[in-house]
PDB file of C-alpha atoms in Angstrom:
ATOM      1  CA  LEU A 680       0.000   0.000   0.000  1.00 62.00           C
ATOM      2  CA  ALA A 681       1.320   3.424  -0.930  1.00 67.00           C
ATOM      3  CA  LYS A 682       2.378   5.453   2.098  1.00 83.00           C
ATOM      4  CA  THR A 683       1.445   9.113   2.262  1.00 91.00           C
ATOM      5  CA  THR A 684       3.141  11.996   4.037  1.00 93.00           C
ATOM      6  CA  GLN A 685       1.434  15.285   4.779  1.00 95.00           C
ATOM      7  CA  PRO A 686       1.946  18.092   7.313  1.00 97.00           C
ATOM      8  CA  ILE A 687       0.560  17.328  10.746  1.00 96.00           C
ATOM      9  CA  SER A 688      -1.007  20.750  11.160  1.00 97.00           C
ATOM     10  CA  MET A 689      -1.582  24.057   9.402  1.00 97.00           C
ATOM     11  CA  ASP A 690      -3.058  27.398  10.373  1.00 97.00           C
ATOM     12  CA  SER A 691      -4.759  29.857   8.052  1.00 97.00           C
ATOM     13  CA  TYR A 692      -6.755  33.051   8.312  1.00 97.00           C
ATOM     14  CA  GLU A 693     -10.281  33.247   7.089  1.00 97.00           C
ATOM     15  CA  GLY A 694     -10.627  34.129   3.427  1.00 97.00           C
ATOM     16  CA  GLN A 695      -7.221  32.804   2.428  1.00 97.00           C
ATOM     17  CA  GLU A 696      -6.499  29.981   0.024  1.00 97.00           C
ATOM     18  CA  VAL A 697      -5.069  26.905   1.715  1.00 98.00           C
ATOM     19  CA  ASN A 698      -2.885  24.370  -0.058  1.00 98.00           C
ATOM     20  CA  ILE A 699      -2.128  21.040   1.609  1.00 98.00           C
ATOM     21  CA  THR A 700       0.495  18.926  -0.105  1.00 97.00           C
ATOM     22  CA  CYS A 701       0.723  15.177   0.210  1.00 96.00           C
ATOM     23  CA  SER A 702       3.676  13.026  -0.830  1.00 95.00           C
ATOM     24  CA  HIS A 703       3.098   9.510  -2.165  1.00 92.00           C
ATOM     25  CA  ASN A 704       6.396   8.488  -3.709  1.00 91.00           C
ATOM     26  CA  ASN A 705       5.530   4.836  -4.311  1.00 88.00           C
ATOM     27  CA  ILE A 706       2.186   5.404  -5.975  1.00 90.00           C
ATOM     28  CA  ALA A 707       1.387   2.741  -8.532  1.00 87.00           C
ATOM     29  CA  THR A 708      -0.018   3.065 -12.030  1.00 88.00           C
ATOM     30  CA  ASN A 709      -3.566   2.063 -11.087  1.00 83.00           C
ATOM     31  CA  ASP A 710      -3.782   4.120  -7.889  1.00 87.00           C
ATOM     32  CA  TYR A 711      -6.126   7.055  -7.358  1.00 90.00           C
ATOM     33  CA  ILE A 712      -5.584   9.952  -4.972  1.00 92.00           C
ATOM     34  CA  THR A 713      -8.465  10.771  -2.661  1.00 92.00           C
ATOM     35  CA  TRP A 714      -8.922  13.441  -0.036  1.00 94.00           C
ATOM     36  CA  TYR A 715     -11.306  13.283   2.916  1.00 94.00           C
ATOM     37  CA  GLN A 716     -12.348  15.825   5.518  1.00 97.00           C
ATOM     38  CA  GLN A 717     -13.226  14.880   9.070  1.00 97.00           C
ATOM     39  CA  PHE A 718     -14.840  16.938  11.804  1.00 96.00           C
ATOM     40  CA  PRO A 719     -14.667  15.785  15.436  1.00 93.00           C
ATOM     41  CA  SER A 720     -17.009  12.891  16.220  1.00 93.00           C
ATOM     42  CA  GLN A 721     -18.065  12.493  12.594  1.00 95.00           C
ATOM     43  CA  GLY A 722     -17.152  10.081   9.853  1.00 95.00           C
ATOM     44  CA  PRO A 723     -14.804  11.243   7.081  1.00 95.00           C
ATOM     45  CA  ARG A 724     -16.431  13.093   4.225  1.00 93.00           C
ATOM     46  CA  PHE A 725     -15.252  12.695   0.638  1.00 90.00           C
ATOM     47  CA  ILE A 726     -13.832  15.912  -0.796  1.00 93.00           C
ATOM     48  CA  ILE A 727     -12.208  15.109  -4.108  1.00 93.00           C
ATOM     49  CA  GLN A 728     -10.489  12.374  -6.066  1.00 91.00           C
ATOM     50  CA  GLY A 729      -8.149  12.406  -9.018  1.00 92.00           C
ATOM     51  CA  TYR A 730      -5.716  10.426 -11.102  1.00 93.00           C
ATOM     52  CA  LYS A 731      -3.609  13.066 -12.855  1.00 91.00           C
ATOM     53  CA  THR A 732      -3.422  16.783 -13.736  1.00 91.00           C
ATOM     54  CA  LYS A 733      -6.148  18.892 -12.175  1.00 95.00           C
ATOM     55  CA  VAL A 734      -9.572  18.119 -10.812  1.00 95.00           C
ATOM     56  CA  THR A 735     -11.985  20.753  -9.540  1.00 96.00           C
ATOM     57  CA  ASN A 736     -15.352  20.528  -7.849  1.00 94.00           C
ATOM     58  CA  GLU A 737     -17.525  22.926  -5.928  1.00 93.00           C
ATOM     59  CA  VAL A 738     -15.447  22.759  -2.750  1.00 94.00           C
ATOM     60  CA  ALA A 739     -11.825  22.147  -3.757  1.00 97.00           C
ATOM     61  CA  SER A 740      -9.236  21.603  -6.434  1.00 98.00           C
ATOM     62  CA  LEU A 741      -6.720  18.805  -6.639  1.00 97.00           C
ATOM     63  CA  PHE A 742      -3.433  19.289  -8.444  1.00 97.00           C
ATOM     64  CA  ILE A 743      -1.408  16.237  -9.436  1.00 97.00           C
ATOM     65  CA  PRO A 744       1.907  16.649 -11.276  1.00 96.00           C
ATOM     66  CA  ALA A 745       2.912  14.413 -14.137  1.00 95.00           C
ATOM     67  CA  ASP A 746       5.000  12.055 -11.978  1.00 95.00           C
ATOM     68  CA  ARG A 747       2.065  11.668  -9.544  1.00 95.00           C
ATOM     69  CA  LYS A 748       4.422  11.404  -6.580  1.00 95.00           C
ATOM     70  CA  SER A 749       2.629  14.202  -4.810  1.00 96.00           C
ATOM     71  CA  SER A 750      -0.693  15.985  -4.851  1.00 96.00           C
ATOM     72  CA  THR A 751      -1.980  19.292  -3.538  1.00 97.00           C
ATOM     73  CA  LEU A 752      -5.437  19.918  -2.170  1.00 98.00           C
ATOM     74  CA  SER A 753      -6.442  23.552  -2.633  1.00 98.00           C
ATOM     75  CA  LEU A 754      -9.252  25.058  -0.581  1.00 98.00           C
ATOM     76  CA  PRO A 755     -10.243  28.504  -1.849  1.00 95.00           C
ATOM     77  CA  ARG A 756     -11.150  31.227   0.642  1.00 94.00           C
ATOM     78  CA  VAL A 757     -11.421  29.101   3.765  1.00 97.00           C
ATOM     79  CA  SER A 758     -13.887  29.874   6.518  1.00 97.00           C
ATOM     80  CA  LEU A 759     -14.011  28.883  10.173  1.00 97.00           C
ATOM     81  CA  SER A 760     -16.158  25.896   9.233  1.00 96.00           C
ATOM     82  CA  ASP A 761     -13.265  24.444   7.250  1.00 97.00           C
ATOM     83  CA  THR A 762     -11.409  23.752  10.492  1.00 98.00           C
ATOM     84  CA  ALA A 763     -11.028  19.977  10.346  1.00 98.00           C
ATOM     85  CA  VAL A 764      -8.594  17.142   9.714  1.00 98.00           C
ATOM     86  CA  TYR A 765      -7.805  16.459   6.070  1.00 98.00           C
ATOM     87  CA  TYR A 766      -6.637  13.031   4.970  1.00 96.00           C
ATOM     88  CA  CYS A 767      -4.808  12.211   1.763  1.00 95.00           C
ATOM     89  CA  LEU A 768      -5.271   8.603   0.690  1.00 92.00           C
ATOM     90  CA  VAL A 769      -3.930   6.548  -2.162  1.00 89.00           C
ATOM     91  CA  VAL A 770      -6.531   4.071  -3.274  1.00 83.00           C
ATOM     92  CA  LYS A 771      -5.771   1.056  -5.377  1.00 74.00           C
ATOM     93  CA  THR A 772      -8.366  -0.211  -7.763  1.00 66.00           C
ATOM     94  CA  SER A 773      -7.058  -3.722  -7.263  1.00 61.00           C
ATOM     95  CA  TYR A 774      -6.922  -3.743  -3.473  1.00 57.00           C
ATOM     96  CA  ASP A 775      -9.800  -3.583  -1.048  1.00 63.00           C
ATOM     97  CA  LYS A 776      -8.491  -1.718   1.937  1.00 74.00           C
ATOM     98  CA  VAL A 777      -7.485   1.862   2.562  1.00 79.00           C
ATOM     99  CA  ILE A 778      -5.083   2.888   5.285  1.00 81.00           C
ATOM    100  CA  PHE A 779      -5.357   6.302   6.879  1.00 87.00           C
ATOM    101  CA  GLY A 780      -2.286   8.327   7.773  1.00 87.00           C
ATOM    102  CA  PRO A 781      -2.309  10.917  10.563  1.00 89.00           C
ATOM    103  CA  GLY A 782      -3.867  13.602   8.347  1.00 95.00           C
ATOM    104  CA  THR A 783      -3.434  17.379   8.455  1.00 97.00           C
ATOM    105  CA  SER A 784      -5.229  19.300  11.163  1.00 97.00           C
ATOM    106  CA  LEU A 785      -6.255  22.624   9.642  1.00 98.00           C
ATOM    107  CA  SER A 786      -7.157  25.470  11.953  1.00 98.00           C
ATOM    108  CA  VAL A 787      -8.821  28.506  10.419  1.00 98.00           C
ATOM    109  CA  ILE A 788      -8.326  31.659  12.446  1.00 96.00           C
ATOM    110  CA  PRO A 789     -10.738  34.615  12.379  1.00 94.00           C
TER     111      PRO A 789
ATOM    112  CA  GLY B1257     -26.697   9.407  -3.185  1.00 69.00           C
ATOM    113  CA  ALA B1258     -24.086   7.162  -1.547  1.00 85.00           C
ATOM    114  CA  VAL B1259     -25.322   7.449   2.021  1.00 92.00           C
ATOM    115  CA  VAL B1260     -24.080   5.184   4.789  1.00 96.00           C
ATOM    116  CA  SER B1261     -25.848   5.062   8.127  1.00 97.00           C
ATOM    117  CA  GLN B1262     -24.816   3.637  11.481  1.00 98.00           C
ATOM    118  CA  HIS B1263     -26.938   2.628  14.411  1.00 98.00           C
ATOM    119  CA  PRO B1264     -26.749   3.478  17.200  1.00 98.00           C
ATOM    120  CA  SER B1265     -24.944   6.813  17.049  1.00 97.00           C
ATOM    121  CA  ARG B1266     -23.841   6.427  20.646  1.00 97.00           C
ATOM    122  CA  VAL B1267     -24.127   3.651  23.195  1.00 97.00           C
ATOM    123  CA  ILE B1268     -23.148   3.187  26.793  1.00 97.00           C
ATOM    124  CA  CYS B1269     -22.822  -0.312  28.148  1.00 96.00           C
ATOM    125  CA  LYS B1270     -21.551  -2.044  31.241  1.00 97.00           C
ATOM    126  CA  SER B1271     -18.289  -3.923  31.283  1.00 97.00           C
ATOM    127  CA  GLY B1272     -18.729  -7.550  30.271  1.00 97.00           C
ATOM    128  CA  THR B1273     -21.761  -7.024  28.047  1.00 97.00           C
ATOM    129  CA  SER B1274     -21.892  -7.180  24.254  1.00 97.00           C
ATOM    130  CA  VAL B1275     -22.845  -4.388  21.902  1.00 98.00           C
ATOM    131  CA  LYS B1276     -23.914  -4.594  18.274  1.00 98.00           C
ATOM    132  CA  ILE B1277     -23.361  -1.763  15.808  1.00 98.00           C
ATOM    133  CA  GLU B1278     -25.101  -1.729  12.437  1.00 97.00           C
ATOM    134  CA  CYS B1279     -23.782  -0.220   9.226  1.00 97.00           C
ATOM    135  CA  ARG B1280     -26.112   0.210   6.270  1.00 96.00           C
ATOM    136  CA  SER B1281     -25.630   1.490   2.748  1.00 94.00           C
ATOM    137  CA  LEU B1282     -28.931   3.227   2.098  1.00 95.00           C
ATOM    138  CA  ASP B1283     -28.967   3.830  -1.628  1.00 91.00           C
ATOM    139  CA  PHE B1284     -26.354   1.546  -3.117  1.00 89.00           C
ATOM    140  CA  GLN B1285     -25.101  -1.975  -2.870  1.00 89.00           C
ATOM    141  CA  ALA B1286     -21.828  -2.624  -1.137  1.00 88.00           C
ATOM    142  CA  THR B1287     -20.016  -5.893  -1.612  1.00 84.00           C
ATOM    143  CA  THR B1288     -17.281  -4.666   0.690  1.00 88.00           C
ATOM    144  CA  MET B1289     -17.562  -2.769   3.955  1.00 92.00           C
ATOM    145  CA  PHE B1290     -14.840  -1.698   6.336  1.00 94.00           C
ATOM    146  CA  TRP B1291     -14.737  -1.146  10.067  1.00 96.00           C
ATOM    147  CA  TYR B1292     -12.478   1.402  11.707  1.00 96.00           C
ATOM    148  CA  ARG B1293     -11.939   2.581  15.238  1.00 97.00           C
ATOM    149  CA  GLN B1294     -10.673   5.979  16.220  1.00 97.00           C
ATOM    150  CA  PHE B1295      -9.343   7.143  19.561  1.00 95.00           C
ATOM    151  CA  PRO B1296      -9.354  10.841  20.513  1.00 92.00           C
ATOM    152  CA  LYS B1297      -6.899  12.965  18.553  1.00 90.00           C
ATOM    153  CA  GLN B1298      -5.833   9.958  16.476  1.00 93.00           C
ATOM    154  CA  SER B1299      -6.402   8.807  12.925  1.00 94.00           C
ATOM    155  CA  LEU B1300      -8.724   6.045  11.847  1.00 95.00           C
ATOM    156  CA  MET B1301      -7.393   2.558  12.364  1.00 95.00           C
ATOM    157  CA  LEU B1302      -8.687  -0.158  10.071  1.00 94.00           C
ATOM    158  CA  MET B1303      -9.999  -3.115  12.044  1.00 96.00           C
ATOM    159  CA  ALA B1304     -11.381  -5.404   9.380  1.00 94.00           C
ATOM    160  CA  THR B1305     -12.638  -5.757   5.844  1.00 92.00           C
ATOM    161  CA  SER B1306     -16.055  -7.295   5.491  1.00 90.00           C
ATOM    162  CA  ASN B1307     -17.198  -8.991   2.293  1.00 87.00           C
ATOM    163  CA  GLU B1308     -20.804  -9.978   1.745  1.00 85.00           C
ATOM    164  CA  GLY B1309     -21.352 -13.671   2.249  1.00 84.00           C
ATOM    165  CA  SER B1310     -17.866 -14.481   3.467  1.00 86.00           C
ATOM    166  CA  LYS B1311     -15.767 -14.195   6.585  1.00 88.00           C
ATOM    167  CA  ALA B1312     -14.250 -10.860   7.461  1.00 92.00           C
ATOM    168  CA  THR B1313     -10.529 -10.236   7.108  1.00 92.00           C
ATOM    169  CA  TYR B1314      -9.073  -8.779  10.284  1.00 95.00           C
ATOM    170  CA  GLU B1315      -6.046  -6.536  10.532  1.00 94.00           C
ATOM    171  CA  GLN B1316      -3.101  -7.680  12.577  1.00 94.00           C
ATOM    172  CA  GLY B1317      -3.665  -7.220  16.281  1.00 95.00           C
ATOM    173  CA  VAL B1318      -7.470  -7.139  16.079  1.00 96.00           C
ATOM    174  CA  GLU B1319      -9.107  -9.980  17.989  1.00 95.00           C
ATOM    175  CA  LYS B1320     -11.620 -11.644  15.705  1.00 93.00           C
ATOM    176  CA  ASP B1321     -13.363 -13.387  18.615  1.00 95.00           C
ATOM    177  CA  LYS B1322     -13.887 -10.080  20.354  1.00 96.00           C
ATOM    178  CA  PHE B1323     -14.987  -8.042  17.372  1.00 97.00           C
ATOM    179  CA  LEU B1324     -17.489 -10.184  15.492  1.00 96.00           C
ATOM    180  CA  ILE B1325     -18.343  -8.970  12.018  1.00 95.00           C
ATOM    181  CA  ASN B1326     -21.249 -10.183   9.933  1.00 91.00           C
ATOM    182  CA  HIS B1327     -21.999  -9.011   6.396  1.00 89.00           C
ATOM    183  CA  ALA B1328     -25.165 -10.873   5.573  1.00 83.00           C
ATOM    184  CA  SER B1329     -26.454  -8.689   2.742  1.00 90.00           C
ATOM    185  CA  LEU B1330     -25.232  -6.161   0.205  1.00 90.00           C
ATOM    186  CA  THR B1331     -26.508  -3.296   2.367  1.00 93.00           C
ATOM    187  CA  LEU B1332     -25.822  -4.375   5.937  1.00 94.00           C
ATOM    188  CA  SER B1333     -22.785  -5.191   8.005  1.00 95.00           C
ATOM    189  CA  THR B1334     -22.724  -5.530  11.778  1.00 96.00           C
ATOM    190  CA  LEU B1335     -19.921  -5.266  14.314  1.00 97.00           C
ATOM    191  CA  THR B1336     -20.469  -6.901  17.689  1.00 97.00           C
ATOM    192  CA  VAL B1337     -18.100  -6.013  20.493  1.00 98.00           C
ATOM    193  CA  THR B1338     -18.231  -8.989  22.807  1.00 97.00           C
ATOM    194  CA  SER B1339     -17.483  -8.840  26.533  1.00 96.00           C
ATOM    195  CA  ALA B1340     -16.749  -5.155  26.270  1.00 97.00           C
ATOM    196  CA  HIS B1341     -14.229  -3.520  28.578  1.00 96.00           C
ATOM    197  CA  PRO B1342     -13.493   0.155  29.234  1.00 97.00           C
ATOM    198  CA  GLU B1343     -10.500   0.029  26.881  1.00 96.00           C
ATOM    199  CA  ASP B1344     -12.913  -0.791  24.045  1.00 97.00           C
ATOM    200  CA  SER B1345     -14.455   2.641  24.462  1.00 97.00           C
ATOM    201  CA  SER B1346     -13.854   4.385  21.170  1.00 97.00           C
ATOM    202  CA  PHE B1347     -15.429   5.871  18.062  1.00 98.00           C
ATOM    203  CA  TYR B1348     -16.307   3.124  15.583  1.00 98.00           C
ATOM    204  CA  ILE B1349     -16.753   4.076  11.935  1.00 98.00           C
ATOM    205  CA  CYS B1350     -17.835   1.930   9.040  1.00 97.00           C
ATOM    206  CA  SER B1351     -17.465   2.559   5.348  1.00 94.00           C
ATOM    207  CA  ALA B1352     -18.910   0.944   2.273  1.00 92.00           C
ATOM    208  CA  ARG B1353     -17.574   0.504  -1.216  1.00 86.00           C
ATOM    209  CA  ARG B1354     -19.930   0.475  -4.161  1.00 78.00           C
ATOM    210  CA  THR B1355     -20.225  -2.937  -5.750  1.00 70.00           C
ATOM    211  CA  GLU B1356     -19.666  -1.480  -9.217  1.00 66.00           C
ATOM    212  CA  SER B1357     -16.655   0.615  -8.229  1.00 64.00           C
ATOM    213  CA  THR B1358     -13.492  -0.518  -6.510  1.00 56.00           C
ATOM    214  CA  TYR B1359     -12.276   2.866  -5.365  1.00 67.00           C
ATOM    215  CA  GLU B1360     -15.308   4.852  -4.236  1.00 74.00           C
ATOM    216  CA  GLN B1361     -15.683   4.518  -0.475  1.00 84.00           C
ATOM    217  CA  TYR B1362     -18.313   6.219   1.659  1.00 90.00           C
ATOM    218  CA  PHE B1363     -18.238   6.564   5.416  1.00 94.00           C
ATOM    219  CA  GLY B1364     -20.897   6.335   8.061  1.00 97.00           C
ATOM    220  CA  PRO B1365     -21.318   8.979  10.773  1.00 97.00           C
ATOM    221  CA  GLY B1366     -19.703   6.822  13.438  1.00 97.00           C
ATOM    222  CA  THR B1367     -20.799   5.224  16.704  1.00 98.00           C
ATOM    223  CA  ARG B1368     -19.484   6.399  20.045  1.00 98.00           C
ATOM    224  CA  LEU B1369     -19.106   3.427  22.395  1.00 98.00           C
ATOM    225  CA  THR B1370     -18.551   4.031  26.088  1.00 97.00           C
ATOM    226  CA  VAL B1371     -17.989   1.051  28.344  1.00 97.00           C
ATOM    227  CA  THR B1372     -18.429   1.713  32.060  1.00 96.00           C
TER     228      THR B1372
END
């Protein structure tokens, strides 16, 4: 299973763009990159998933360089409600299980 | 779409009793479901992978006789914590993977278990 590395914590002011980078050096050809958000005492919530280049949805963008050894989750104009833990996961299409790393605890400051 | 529910959302039980937690995929079929536990300020730890109609696969260090998993249908998996002890108190989260997709995984809201 591909191991991921991301910052343990980040702080940001309200209204700023936040970029969280995740390293996954041993990502395999058939792996997807998925990001989840988790609030205290809740299950993780799917944010975005991608394979290469750039993916955008209504809440975030995901940038994946050509070598796919890293990815960056971009949250535009964060608000206090974006304070949460963000997990970067590498998901294999041929394996069943997903292993969570420690995630990045994002604190948005007024 | 892709909603996963858990019941109960929180439960308090006495030491030595058993507790059953249900995980349901409400609007899709899930051949595979997963059970995680999460302690305060920690990440999710995978306990077991549950496949419909077959025995669950437990992660190393997870006691299969203590954490009984049953996946009897494509929309329901249950986790039974047998002879619960205070150290089993934790947040238990299930997730379900769509039958037609091997990489889309949706999580339930979690169950807070407190053993007194």
